[in-house]
Tab-separated table of C-alpha atoms in Angstrom:
chain	number	residue	atom	x	y	z
A	1	MET	CA	10.101	11.878	10.696
A	2	LYS	CA	13.472	11.734	10.918
A	3	SER	CA	14.978	15.111	12.773
A	4	GLU	CA	18.775	14.425	11.526
A	5	LYS	CA	19.869	14.781	8.183
A	6	THR	CA	19.775	11.395	5.888
A	7	ASN	CA	23.093	11.208	3.957
A	8	CYS	CA	22.353	10.297	0.368
A	9	LEU	CA	24.821	8.952	-2.448
A	10	ILE	CA	23.936	8.733	-6.168
A	11	VAL	CA	25.344	6.218	-8.386
A	12	ASP	CA	24.762	6.721	-11.795
A	13	ASP	CA	26.810	6.699	-15.348
A	14	GLU	CA	24.202	9.117	-16.973
A	15	PRO	CA	24.858	12.590	-16.156
A	16	LEU	CA	21.509	13.902	-17.105
A	17	ALA	CA	19.792	11.231	-14.844
A	18	ALA	CA	22.108	12.095	-12.035
A	19	ASN	CA	21.484	15.579	-12.257
A	20	LEU	CA	17.609	15.220	-12.168
A	21	LEU	CA	18.121	13.230	-9.074
A	22	LYS	CA	20.112	15.849	-7.492
A	23	LYS	CA	17.565	18.368	-8.233
A	24	HIS	CA	14.836	16.378	-6.777
A	25	LEU	CA	17.027	15.932	-3.375
A	26	GLU	CA	17.457	19.585	-3.007
A	27	GLN	CA	13.810	19.790	-2.477
A	28	PHE	CA	13.890	18.128	0.798
A	29	SER	CA	15.856	19.755	3.358
A	30	GLN	CA	16.159	16.488	5.412
A	31	LEU	CA	18.253	14.968	2.603
A	32	HIS	CA	21.913	15.698	2.414
A	33	LEU	CA	23.770	14.758	-1.051
A	34	VAL	CA	26.880	13.612	-0.205
A	35	ALA	CA	28.200	12.618	-3.826
A	36	ALA	CA	27.520	11.502	-6.903
A	37	CYS	CA	29.304	8.605	-8.337
A	38	GLY	CA	29.531	7.527	-12.262
A	39	ASN	CA	30.314	3.888	-11.302
A	40	ALA	CA	30.336	1.169	-8.838
A	41	LEU	CA	33.872	1.025	-7.994
A	42	GLU	CA	33.805	4.789	-7.243
A	43	ALA	CA	30.926	4.566	-4.768
A	44	PHE	CA	32.561	1.477	-3.107
A	45	ASN	CA	35.604	3.724	-2.368
A	46	LEU	CA	33.384	6.347	-1.238
A	47	LEU	CA	31.229	4.203	0.942
A	48	GLN	CA	34.664	2.963	3.069
A	49	LYS	CA	34.834	6.764	4.055
A	50	GLU	CA	31.514	8.207	4.287
A	51	SER	CA	28.460	7.527	6.413
A	52	ILE	CA	25.664	6.735	3.722
A	53	ASP	CA	22.085	6.297	4.574
A	54	LEU	CA	20.383	6.182	1.359
A	55	LEU	CA	21.708	4.885	-1.934
A	56	PHE	CA	20.114	5.888	-5.113
A	57	LEU	CA	21.801	3.201	-7.226
A	58	ASP	CA	21.516	2.786	-11.157
A	59	ILE	CA	21.002	-0.948	-12.270
A	60	GLN	CA	22.533	-0.884	-15.804
A	61	MET	CA	25.990	0.751	-15.579
A	62	PRO	CA	29.531	-0.281	-17.208
A	63	GLY	CA	31.599	-2.714	-15.209
A	64	ILE	CA	29.520	-3.932	-12.133
A	65	ASP	CA	25.889	-3.339	-12.506
A	66	GLY	CA	23.770	-2.087	-9.771
A	67	ILE	CA	22.188	-5.379	-8.604
A	68	LYS	CA	25.611	-7.047	-8.472
A	69	PHE	CA	27.179	-4.003	-6.445
A	70	ALA	CA	24.330	-4.348	-3.856
A	71	ARG	CA	24.808	-7.993	-3.468
A	72	SER	CA	28.572	-7.288	-2.704
A	73	LEU	CA	27.989	-5.213	0.163
A	74	LEU	CA	28.217	-6.382	3.524
A	75	HIS	CA	27.061	-3.301	5.286
A	76	PRO	CA	24.640	-1.800	2.661
A	77	PRO	CA	22.729	1.374	3.099
A	78	SER	CA	19.023	1.446	2.241
A	79	ILE	CA	18.659	1.498	-1.348
A	80	ILE	CA	16.592	2.662	-3.799
A	81	PHE	CA	16.964	1.371	-7.423
A	82	THR	CA	16.905	3.890	-10.373
A	83	THR	CA	16.648	2.485	-14.128
A	84	ALA	CA	14.967	2.691	-17.539
A	85	TYR	CA	14.127	-0.800	-17.630
A	86	ARG	CA	10.901	-2.812	-15.695
A	87	ASP	CA	13.031	-6.154	-16.310
A	88	TYR	CA	14.736	-5.902	-13.100
A	89	ALA	CA	11.991	-5.257	-10.667
A	90	VAL	CA	11.460	-8.716	-9.328
A	91	GLU	CA	15.171	-9.572	-8.840
A	92	SER	CA	15.875	-6.015	-7.278
A	93	TYR	CA	13.054	-6.621	-4.652
A	94	GLU	CA	14.710	-9.904	-3.567
A	95	LEU	CA	17.124	-7.370	-2.156
A	96	ASP	CA	14.566	-5.896	0.401
A	97	ILE	CA	15.366	-2.527	-1.535
A	98	VAL	CA	13.161	0.528	-0.309
A	99	ASP	CA	11.674	1.157	-3.891
A	100	TYR	CA	12.275	0.787	-7.843
A	101	LEU	CA	12.207	3.984	-9.575
A	102	LEU	CA	11.801	4.029	-13.465
A	103	LYS	CA	13.565	6.697	-15.465
A	104	PRO	CA	12.626	9.624	-16.345
A	105	ILE	CA	11.680	10.176	-12.502
A	106	THR	CA	9.052	12.511	-11.730
A	107	ILE	CA	8.876	14.609	-8.329
A	108	ASP	CA	5.935	13.277	-7.143
A	109	ARG	CA	7.175	9.558	-7.627
A	110	PHE	CA	10.397	10.368	-5.935
A	111	LEU	CA	8.239	11.895	-2.997
A	112	LYS	CA	6.609	8.368	-2.697
A	113	SER	CA	9.913	6.747	-2.476
A	114	ILE	CA	11.251	9.488	0.342
A	115	ASN	CA	8.226	8.545	2.511
A	116	LYS	CA	8.742	4.898	1.931
A	117	TYR	CA	12.360	5.261	3.285
A	118	LEU	CA	11.308	7.628	6.058
A	119	LEU	CA	8.361	5.278	7.164
A	120	ARG	CA	10.737	2.139	7.107
A	121	THR	CA	13.383	3.981	9.398
A	122	ASP	CA	10.982	5.373	11.768
A	123	ASN	CA	9.405	2.078	12.265
A	124	GLN	CA	12.911	0.379	12.647
A	125	ARG	CA	13.931	2.815	15.308
A	126	LEU	CA	10.612	2.469	17.100
A	127	SER	CA	11.416	-1.398	17.162
A	128	PHE	CA	14.960	-1.095	18.329
A	129	ALA	CA	13.943	1.447	21.070
A	130	ARG	CA	11.538	-1.354	22.420
A	131	ALA	CA	13.785	-3.842	22.307
A	132	GLU	CA	16.187	-2.132	24.286
A	133	LYS	CA	13.821	-0.911	27.127
A	134	GLU	CA	13.847	-2.947	30.349
A	135	GLU	CA	11.257	-5.444	30.731
A	136	SER	CA	8.006	-4.220	32.050
A	137	SER	CA	5.085	-6.094	33.548
A	138	GLY	CA	2.072	-6.330	31.016
A	139	GLU	CA	0.154	-8.596	28.628
A	140	GLN	CA	1.948	-12.167	28.433
A	141	SER	CA	-0.069	-13.416	25.671
A	142	ILE	CA	-2.336	-12.416	22.644
A	143	TYR	CA	-5.438	-13.772	21.207
A	144	VAL	CA	-5.318	-14.371	17.512
A	145	ASN	CA	-8.254	-15.328	15.179
A	146	THR	CA	-7.739	-18.408	13.210
A	147	ASN	CA	-9.922	-20.963	11.885
A	148	ARG	CA	-13.017	-19.004	13.062
A	149	LYS	CA	-11.782	-19.228	16.785
A	150	TYR	CA	-9.640	-17.160	19.045
A	151	VAL	CA	-6.670	-19.178	19.959
A	152	LYS	CA	-4.279	-17.668	22.843
A	153	VAL	CA	-0.503	-17.295	22.135
A	154	LEU	CA	2.157	-16.938	24.893
A	155	PHE	CA	4.698	-14.304	23.539
A	156	GLU	CA	7.503	-16.529	25.391
A	157	GLU	CA	6.450	-19.257	23.032
A	158	ILE	CA	6.675	-17.334	19.573
A	159	LEU	CA	9.950	-18.099	17.684
A	160	TYR	CA	9.239	-15.647	14.765
A	161	VAL	CA	6.403	-14.194	12.535
A	162	GLU	CA	6.455	-14.335	8.918
A	163	SER	CA	4.529	-12.408	6.533
A	164	LEU	CA	1.965	-13.967	4.133
A	165	LYS	CA	0.756	-10.698	2.314
A	166	ASP	CA	-2.536	-10.082	3.891
A	167	TYR	CA	-1.569	-12.723	6.698
A	168	VAL	CA	1.048	-13.321	9.093
A	169	ARG	CA	2.398	-16.875	10.235
A	170	ILE	CA	3.222	-17.007	13.973
A	171	ASN	CA	5.863	-19.872	14.296
A	172	LEU	CA	5.883	-21.851	17.480
A	173	PRO	CA	7.597	-24.726	18.819
A	174	GLY	CA	6.073	-27.582	16.751
A	175	GLN	CA	3.264	-25.723	14.990
A	176	CYS	CA	2.355	-22.702	13.387
A	177	ILE	CA	-0.600	-20.422	13.505
A	178	THR	CA	-1.985	-18.467	10.668
A	179	THR	CA	-4.000	-15.329	11.128
A	180	LYS	CA	-5.356	-12.373	8.847
A	181	ASP	CA	-3.002	-9.360	9.761
A	182	LYS	CA	-0.645	-7.254	8.020
A	183	ILE	CA	2.809	-7.942	9.653
A	184	THR	CA	3.465	-4.000	10.129
A	185	ASP	CA	0.359	-4.025	12.296
A	186	PHE	CA	0.902	-7.364	14.339
A	187	GLU	CA	4.343	-5.774	15.013
A	188	GLN	CA	2.495	-3.030	17.031
A	189	LYS	CA	1.069	-5.646	19.081
A	190	LEU	CA	4.239	-7.665	20.301
A	191	PRO	CA	6.331	-6.560	23.383
A	192	HIS	CA	9.540	-5.252	23.089
A	193	HIS	CA	11.685	-8.284	22.866
A	194	PHE	CA	10.639	-8.896	19.248
A	195	PHE	CA	12.058	-6.677	16.247
A	196	ARG	CA	11.912	-6.757	12.690
A	197	VAL	CA	14.700	-8.017	10.829
A	198	HIS	CA	13.442	-8.011	7.451
A	199	ARG	CA	10.178	-6.490	5.635
A	200	SER	CA	8.698	-10.499	5.853
A	201	TYR	CA	10.196	-11.576	9.236
A	202	ILE	CA	9.900	-10.389	12.913
A	203	VAL	CA	12.131	-12.416	15.479
A	204	ASN	CA	12.067	-13.216	19.086
A	205	ILE	CA	15.515	-12.025	20.238
A	206	ARG	CA	15.248	-14.403	23.168
A	207	LYS	CA	14.992	-17.283	20.756
A	208	ILE	CA	18.167	-16.332	18.739
A	209	THR	CA	20.737	-19.346	18.844
A	210	ALA	CA	23.214	-17.872	16.254
A	211	TYR	CA	23.469	-15.261	13.383
A	212	THR	CA	26.217	-14.112	10.619
A	213	MET	CA	25.939	-10.901	8.596
A	214	HIS	CA	23.180	-12.328	6.363
A	215	ASP	CA	20.817	-14.140	8.774
A	216	ILE	CA	19.622	-15.043	12.067
A	217	GLU	CA	19.147	-18.889	13.252
A	218	ILE	CA	16.242	-19.607	15.118
A	219	ASN	CA	15.212	-23.135	16.064
A	220	GLY	CA	17.331	-24.376	12.942
A	221	LYS	CA	15.480	-21.947	10.425
A	222	GLU	CA	17.729	-19.407	8.844
A	223	ILE	CA	15.918	-16.097	8.685
A	224	PRO	CA	17.191	-13.633	6.091
A	225	ILE	CA	18.309	-10.022	7.249
A	226	GLY	CA	17.010	-7.411	5.146
A	227	ILE	CA	19.618	-5.066	3.424
A	228	SER	CA	17.910	-1.981	4.475
A	229	TYR	CA	17.896	-3.674	8.303
A	230	LYS	CA	21.009	-5.073	8.300
A	231	LYS	CA	23.325	-2.148	9.574
A	232	GLU	CA	21.006	-1.700	12.849
A	233	VAL	CA	20.382	-5.386	13.328
A	234	ILE	CA	23.937	-6.174	13.616
A	235	THR	CA	24.798	-3.425	15.545
A	236	PHE	CA	22.116	-4.365	18.288
A	237	LEU	CA	23.062	-7.942	17.890
A	238	LYS	CA	26.694	-7.286	18.695
A	239	ARG	CA	26.035	-4.925	21.500
A	240	THR	CA	23.567	-7.498	23.156
A	241	SER	CA	26.215	-10.414	22.710
A	242	ALA	CA	28.782	-8.185	24.349
A	243	ASN	CA	26.666	-7.444	27.483
A	244	GLU	CA	25.817	-11.056	28.169
């Protein structure tokens, strides 16, 4: 669990819904509500001045809706969408959000969302801590079960790893190997020069050939940077390139 406070921002044009979120937030000592905004423009101006870790964002709002607003942010915080409609679930998850809460939001459902956020940020910090350590001697390869046999895969040959629900696809130069494993579990088996940039992708930082604010390029493949990973990923890549 994170020891520091998580700065939160509520963006909702419905006062009753915003007040309910405020009450839920007050139940958690590690959550700090910085402000509550009634529209996207007000929220945008506040994000320029305040450091926000977690955004509770309503989808249906006058002017700019929550999904368009999230897409407009270059360095968005982690996002939990709040809405009275189920219709936006698929579209919102394409933005790699933490969670999607249906109104009225109960304290039990709110707690699950906060646990998701804390687990994700803890895993990110662990991944980046491993990436910044000096290289140590250790295992240089891993055996993975594919097509009923165990195949040796050298860590240095792995370009990136992609999640396929209950499987992961290990992308190597000229070939791919698929094995039954959750990407979060597989991540723990990799050495420090691998880190998560999206809920569906882990990359080998030594294989990155280019990057933008939205994606990383490895061997001609553009790998998206997830919204909730973006801030730390870009900071890490800029620091790495500056040290080279």
